[in-house]
Short mmCIF file of C-alpha atoms in Angstrom, two decimals:
data_model
loop_
_atom_site.label_atom_id
_atom_site.label_comp_id
_atom_site.label_asym_id
_atom_site.label_seq_id
_atom_site.Cartn_x
_atom_site.Cartn_y
_atom_site.Cartn_z
CA UNK K 1 144.64 -74.56 237.57
CA UNK K 2 141.56 -76.22 236.08
CA UNK K 3 142.19 -77.62 232.59
CA UNK K 4 139.39 -79.03 230.44
CA UNK K 5 140.54 -81.47 227.72
CA UNK K 6 137.98 -82.45 225.09
CA UNK K 7 138.22 -85.74 223.21
CA UNK K 8 139.35 -87.45 226.40
CA UNK K 9 140.10 -90.84 224.86
CA UNK K 10 141.88 -89.61 221.74
CA UNK K 11 145.54 -90.08 220.86
CA UNK K 12 146.77 -86.62 221.82
CA UNK K 13 144.48 -86.18 224.82
CA UNK K 14 145.49 -89.55 226.30
CA UNK K 15 149.14 -88.50 226.21
CA UNK K 16 148.33 -85.02 227.51
CA UNK K 17 146.60 -86.44 230.57
CA UNK K 18 149.62 -88.59 231.43
CA UNK K 19 152.02 -85.71 230.79
CA UNK K 20 150.14 -83.25 232.99
CA UNK K 21 149.67 -85.79 235.78
CA UNK K 22 153.41 -86.47 235.78
CA UNK K 23 154.66 -82.88 235.43
CA UNK K 24 152.08 -80.73 237.25
CA UNK K 25 149.36 -80.67 239.90
CA UNK K 26 146.65 -79.38 237.59
CA UNK K 27 143.03 -80.34 238.15
CA UNK K 28 142.08 -82.10 234.92
CA UNK K 29 138.56 -82.34 233.54
CA UNK K 30 138.47 -85.04 230.86
CA UNK K 31 134.83 -86.14 230.43
CA UNK K 32 133.96 -89.01 228.13
CA UNK K 33 131.28 -88.61 225.47
CA UNK K 34 128.74 -90.25 227.77
CA UNK K 35 129.60 -87.76 230.51
CA UNK K 36 129.44 -84.65 228.33
CA UNK K 37 127.87 -84.20 224.90
CA UNK K 38 130.03 -81.54 223.25
CA UNK K 39 127.38 -81.17 220.54
CA UNK K 40 124.94 -79.92 223.19
CA UNK K 41 125.57 -76.21 223.69
CA UNK K 42 123.76 -75.97 227.03
CA UNK K 43 125.65 -78.95 228.47
CA UNK K 44 128.97 -77.43 227.42
CA UNK K 45 128.01 -74.05 228.92
CA UNK K 46 127.10 -75.62 232.24
CA UNK K 47 130.24 -77.76 232.33
CA UNK K 48 132.71 -74.93 231.65
CA UNK K 49 131.08 -72.41 233.95
CA UNK K 50 130.19 -74.92 236.66
CA UNK K 51 133.75 -76.25 236.92
CA UNK K 52 135.40 -72.82 236.72
CA UNK K 53 137.65 -73.88 233.85
CA UNK K 54 140.85 -71.86 233.33
CA UNK K 55 142.19 -73.41 230.13
CA UNK K 56 140.43 -75.45 227.44
CA UNK K 57 142.40 -77.80 225.20
CA UNK K 58 140.08 -78.75 222.36
CA UNK K 59 141.16 -81.98 220.65
CA UNK K 60 137.75 -83.53 219.90
CA UNK K 61 136.66 -83.90 216.27
CA UNK K 62 135.53 -86.44 213.72
CA UNK K 63 137.38 -87.32 210.55
CA UNK K 64 140.84 -86.71 209.14
CA UNK K 65 142.20 -90.25 209.04
CA UNK K 66 142.20 -93.39 206.92
CA UNK K 67 139.51 -94.89 209.13
CA UNK K 68 137.13 -92.00 208.44
CA UNK K 69 137.83 -91.32 204.77
CA UNK K 70 134.21 -92.05 203.81
CA UNK K 71 132.68 -89.96 206.58
CA UNK K 72 130.19 -87.39 205.28
CA UNK K 73 128.66 -84.27 206.85
CA UNK K 74 131.46 -83.98 209.40
CA UNK K 75 131.89 -80.24 208.83
CA UNK K 76 128.69 -79.16 210.56
CA UNK K 77 129.24 -81.57 213.45
CA UNK K 78 132.83 -80.46 214.05
CA UNK K 79 132.00 -76.77 213.75
CA UNK K 80 129.27 -77.07 216.36
CA UNK K 81 131.74 -78.66 218.74
CA UNK K 82 134.30 -75.96 218.02
CA UNK K 83 131.92 -73.00 218.45
CA UNK K 84 130.38 -74.50 221.60
CA UNK K 85 133.91 -74.23 223.01
CA UNK K 86 135.04 -71.00 221.30
CA UNK K 87 132.07 -68.99 222.63
CA UNK K 88 133.66 -69.27 226.09
CA UNK K 89 136.80 -67.38 225.09
CA UNK K 90 135.93 -64.55 227.51
CA UNK K 91 135.18 -66.98 230.36
CA UNK K 92 138.59 -68.67 230.45
CA UNK K 93 142.24 -67.66 230.38
CA UNK K 94 142.90 -69.26 227.00
CA UNK K 95 141.70 -71.90 224.55
CA UNK K 96 144.10 -74.14 222.67
CA UNK K 97 142.62 -75.53 219.45
CA UNK K 98 144.22 -77.90 216.97
CA UNK K 99 144.46 -77.32 213.26
CA UNK K 100 145.75 -79.61 210.53
CA UNK K 101 147.99 -79.57 207.51
CA UNK K 102 144.81 -80.53 205.64
CA UNK K 103 143.89 -76.82 205.81
CA UNK K 104 146.22 -76.20 202.87
CA UNK K 105 144.28 -78.61 200.64
CA UNK K 106 145.45 -82.21 200.27
CA UNK K 107 144.42 -82.23 196.60
CA UNK K 108 147.76 -80.55 195.87
CA UNK K 109 151.31 -80.90 197.22
CA UNK K 110 151.87 -79.14 200.56
CA UNK K 111 155.55 -78.29 200.64
CA UNK K 112 157.32 -76.42 203.47
CA UNK K 113 154.03 -74.65 204.14
CA UNK K 114 154.09 -71.51 206.27
CA UNK K 115 151.19 -70.69 208.56
CA UNK K 116 149.61 -68.03 206.32
CA UNK K 117 149.85 -70.12 203.15
CA UNK K 118 146.46 -71.67 203.95
CA UNK K 119 144.88 -68.38 202.83
CA UNK K 120 145.82 -69.08 199.20
CA UNK K 121 143.20 -71.76 198.55
CA UNK K 122 140.38 -73.65 200.25
CA UNK K 123 140.57 -77.42 200.83
CA UNK K 124 138.25 -79.64 198.80
CA UNK K 125 137.68 -82.22 201.55
CA UNK K 126 135.31 -81.72 204.48
CA UNK K 127 137.89 -82.19 207.21
CA UNK K 128 140.38 -79.72 205.78
CA UNK K 129 137.58 -77.23 205.06
CA UNK K 130 136.34 -77.43 208.66
CA UNK K 131 139.83 -76.90 210.06
CA UNK K 132 140.43 -73.95 207.72
CA UNK K 133 137.20 -72.30 208.90
CA UNK K 134 138.37 -72.54 212.51
CA UNK K 135 141.72 -70.96 211.60
CA UNK K 136 139.99 -68.07 209.84
CA UNK K 137 137.86 -67.52 212.93
CA UNK K 138 140.75 -67.83 215.41
CA UNK K 139 142.74 -65.17 213.53
CA UNK K 140 140.21 -62.63 214.86
CA UNK K 141 140.10 -63.82 218.49
CA UNK K 142 142.02 -62.69 221.55
CA UNK K 143 142.42 -65.82 223.68
CA UNK K 144 142.39 -68.73 221.21
CA UNK K 145 145.48 -70.17 219.55
CA UNK K 146 145.48 -72.71 216.71
CA UNK K 147 148.22 -75.36 216.85
CA UNK K 148 148.46 -76.95 213.43
CA UNK K 149 149.57 -80.59 213.29
CA UNK K 150 150.87 -82.36 210.20
CA UNK K 151 151.84 -85.88 211.26
CA UNK K 152 151.99 -86.71 214.97
CA UNK K 153 152.80 -90.29 215.92
CA UNK K 154 153.54 -92.37 218.99
CA UNK K 155 152.30 -94.97 221.44
CA UNK K 156 148.51 -95.33 221.83
CA UNK K 157 147.73 -94.30 218.26
CA UNK K 158 145.51 -96.58 216.20
CA UNK K 159 147.94 -99.19 214.90
CA UNK K 160 145.24 -100.51 212.53
CA UNK K 161 145.74 -97.64 210.11
CA UNK K 162 148.36 -95.13 211.32
CA UNK K 163 151.36 -95.85 209.11
CA UNK K 164 154.29 -95.89 211.54
CA UNK K 165 152.51 -97.92 214.24
CA UNK K 166 150.99 -100.18 211.59
CA UNK K 167 154.40 -100.86 210.05
CA UNK K 168 155.99 -101.54 213.46
CA UNK K 169 153.28 -104.06 214.31
CA UNK K 170 153.62 -105.73 210.91
CA UNK K 171 157.33 -106.09 211.53
CA UNK K 172 156.69 -107.61 214.97
CA UNK K 173 154.30 -110.08 213.34
CA UNK K 174 156.93 -110.88 210.67
CA UNK K 175 154.71 -109.47 207.92
CA UNK K 176 155.65 -107.35 204.88
CA UNK K 177 155.33 -103.57 205.16
CA UNK K 178 153.11 -102.49 202.27
CA UNK K 179 153.12 -98.93 200.93
CA UNK K 180 150.48 -97.85 198.45
CA UNK K 181 152.60 -94.98 197.12
CA UNK K 182 155.59 -93.32 198.65
CA UNK K 183 155.15 -89.81 200.07
CA UNK K 184 157.10 -87.26 202.10
CA UNK K 185 155.58 -86.27 205.45
CA UNK K 186 156.59 -83.99 208.30
CA UNK K 187 156.20 -86.39 211.24
CA UNK K 188 156.62 -85.33 214.87
CA UNK K 189 156.90 -87.72 217.82
CA UNK K 190 154.27 -87.32 220.53
CA UNK K 191 156.79 -86.47 223.30
CA UNK K 192 157.96 -83.44 221.32
CA UNK K 193 154.40 -82.42 220.51
CA UNK K 194 153.47 -82.46 224.21
CA UNK K 195 156.36 -80.13 225.06
CA UNK K 196 155.23 -77.69 222.38
CA UNK K 197 151.65 -77.74 223.65
CA UNK K 198 152.91 -77.18 227.18
CA UNK K 199 154.80 -74.10 225.96
CA UNK K 200 151.51 -72.46 225.02
CA UNK K 201 150.03 -73.20 228.43
CA UNK K 202 152.98 -71.59 230.19
CA UNK K 203 153.46 -68.66 227.78
CA UNK K 204 151.39 -66.13 225.87
CA UNK K 205 151.46 -66.67 222.13
CA UNK K 206 152.60 -63.79 219.92
CA UNK K 207 150.64 -65.10 216.91
CA UNK K 208 147.37 -66.95 216.42
CA UNK K 209 148.44 -69.98 214.36
CA UNK K 210 151.53 -72.17 214.69
CA UNK K 211 152.80 -75.21 212.82
CA UNK K 212 153.73 -77.87 215.40
CA UNK K 213 156.21 -79.84 213.33
CA UNK K 214 159.86 -80.75 212.94
CA UNK K 215 160.21 -78.83 209.70
CA UNK K 216 161.98 -81.90 208.23
CA UNK K 217 160.65 -84.21 205.54
CA UNK K 218 160.91 -88.00 205.61
CA UNK K 219 159.32 -90.54 203.28
CA UNK K 220 157.55 -93.78 204.07
CA UNK K 221 160.28 -95.99 202.61
CA UNK K 222 162.89 -94.33 204.83
CA UNK K 223 160.67 -94.87 207.88
CA UNK K 224 160.20 -98.53 206.92
CA UNK K 225 163.97 -98.92 206.63
CA UNK K 226 164.39 -97.49 210.16
CA UNK K 227 161.84 -100.00 211.47
CA UNK K 228 163.84 -102.81 209.89
CA UNK K 229 167.10 -101.35 211.19
CA UNK K 230 166.02 -101.47 214.85
CA UNK K 231 164.43 -104.94 214.56
CA UNK K 232 165.83 -108.45 214.58
CA UNK K 233 163.48 -109.25 211.69
CA UNK K 234 163.67 -107.56 208.30
CA UNK K 235 160.23 -107.08 206.78
CA UNK K 236 159.88 -107.04 203.02
CA UNK K 237 158.96 -103.52 201.91
CA UNK K 238 156.33 -103.69 199.16
CA UNK K 239 155.61 -100.60 197.07
CA UNK K 240 152.33 -100.95 195.15
CA UNK K 241 152.65 -97.88 192.94
CA UNK K 242 155.73 -96.06 191.68
CA UNK K 243 156.25 -92.33 192.00
CA UNK K 244 155.33 -89.99 194.84
CA UNK K 245 152.04 -88.89 196.30
CA UNK K 246 151.42 -85.26 197.26
CA UNK K 247 153.99 -84.03 199.74
CA UNK K 248 152.75 -82.98 203.21
CA UNK K 249 155.45 -80.89 204.92
CA UNK K 250 155.62 -77.63 206.79
CA UNK K 251 157.76 -74.72 207.93
CA UNK K 252 158.15 -74.42 211.73
CA UNK K 253 160.20 -71.21 211.96
CA UNK K 254 157.41 -69.34 213.75
CA UNK K 255 157.20 -71.63 216.76
CA UNK K 256 160.96 -72.13 217.03
CA UNK K 257 161.48 -68.36 217.02
CA UNK K 258 159.45 -68.21 220.25
CA UNK K 259 160.56 -71.44 221.92
CA UNK K 260 164.25 -71.04 221.12
CA UNK K 261 166.45 -74.13 220.94
CA UNK K 262 164.39 -77.29 220.72
CA UNK K 263 165.86 -80.77 220.44
CA UNK K 264 163.58 -83.09 218.49
CA UNK K 265 163.48 -86.83 219.15
CA UNK K 266 165.02 -88.68 216.22
CA UNK K 267 162.69 -90.97 214.30
CA UNK K 268 165.01 -93.85 215.15
CA UNK K 269 164.77 -93.28 218.90
CA UNK K 270 161.03 -92.73 218.70
CA UNK K 271 160.53 -95.96 216.75
CA UNK K 272 162.65 -97.90 219.26
CA UNK K 273 160.36 -96.69 222.07
CA UNK K 274 157.22 -97.47 220.09
CA UNK K 275 158.49 -100.91 219.10
CA UNK K 276 159.08 -101.74 222.75
CA UNK K 277 155.54 -100.57 223.63
CA UNK K 278 153.85 -102.62 220.91
CA UNK K 279 156.05 -105.65 221.60
CA UNK K 280 154.86 -105.73 225.21
CA UNK K 281 151.24 -105.37 224.09
CA UNK K 282 151.39 -107.64 221.05
CA UNK K 283 149.02 -110.27 222.48
CA UNK K 284 146.33 -107.56 222.88
CA UNK K 285 146.46 -106.41 219.25
CA UNK K 286 144.11 -107.47 216.46
CA UNK K 287 146.49 -109.38 214.20
CA UNK K 288 143.76 -110.32 211.72
CA UNK K 289 142.98 -106.68 210.97
CA UNK K 290 146.68 -106.04 210.40
CA UNK K 291 146.90 -108.97 207.98
CA UNK K 292 143.77 -107.84 206.13
CA UNK K 293 145.11 -104.28 205.81
CA UNK K 294 141.70 -102.93 204.89
CA UNK K 295 142.69 -99.26 205.02
CA UNK K 296 145.37 -99.72 202.39
CA UNK K 297 142.54 -100.04 199.86
CA UNK K 298 141.24 -96.52 200.50
CA UNK K 299 144.37 -94.57 201.41
CA UNK K 300 144.73 -93.07 197.93
CA UNK K 301 141.35 -91.35 198.21
CA UNK K 302 142.65 -89.20 201.08
CA UNK K 303 144.65 -87.19 198.56
CA UNK K 304 141.75 -86.46 196.24
CA UNK K 305 138.56 -84.42 196.30
#
């Protein structure tokens, strides 16, 4: 089977490549940006048809994180990438696209959100708006499925700004863990996410959109306490602002109804694995950026228009 993964060097795609190489004998096509310009429609056409692609896993996009909070005009760019891929629906067996909890609108609390709840209102931010457009389109397709992610975490993610990795590294450096404002998330460990993605490669989806999540809420203070619990150093936990930010949690009944029993990795076990990874790579990390904590200054803007 020929599988084309866009966004080859991203967090999810990096893990997917390792997972597939370990579990299957697929032929993987994972071009870098210099090898394939996804913004160029003709290049994408030639690549997909020329390599006789069976399945496309589209992870490439810009925006959506603390490091891109000031990015403008990302909607048009991301939509071109998406539609350059989506137009090949009839040329492949299936296309797996990735949505986001941002589709529900981060300007308001997102609590135990079901898949169709995104229809109630449009997001105010560019990233959420772009993702919502793709979901609306995918609802009308035959061979595209939208897998909506709320908070995936794990090894290889950008420790400079992703909260769990950032907090683990701070603990390893014997630094305080600083939280702008506490908030409840629905975090899923990358190993569990990969198994869910694999399910949609092996099986035909009954619906068009699925929340890939644990369906359980956990707040940043609780995660920080787990990091301290599994460490021989106890970082001070600093909370800059009292109260809670907008919740960001989802309902995962739809996917579990198709997958059946699914055992999620506990946050404690996931953090132990991640701590071991970052500990062995500590000398390669940018400690000065961690100490500066530049993204903490803009995190609050992610929850506003």
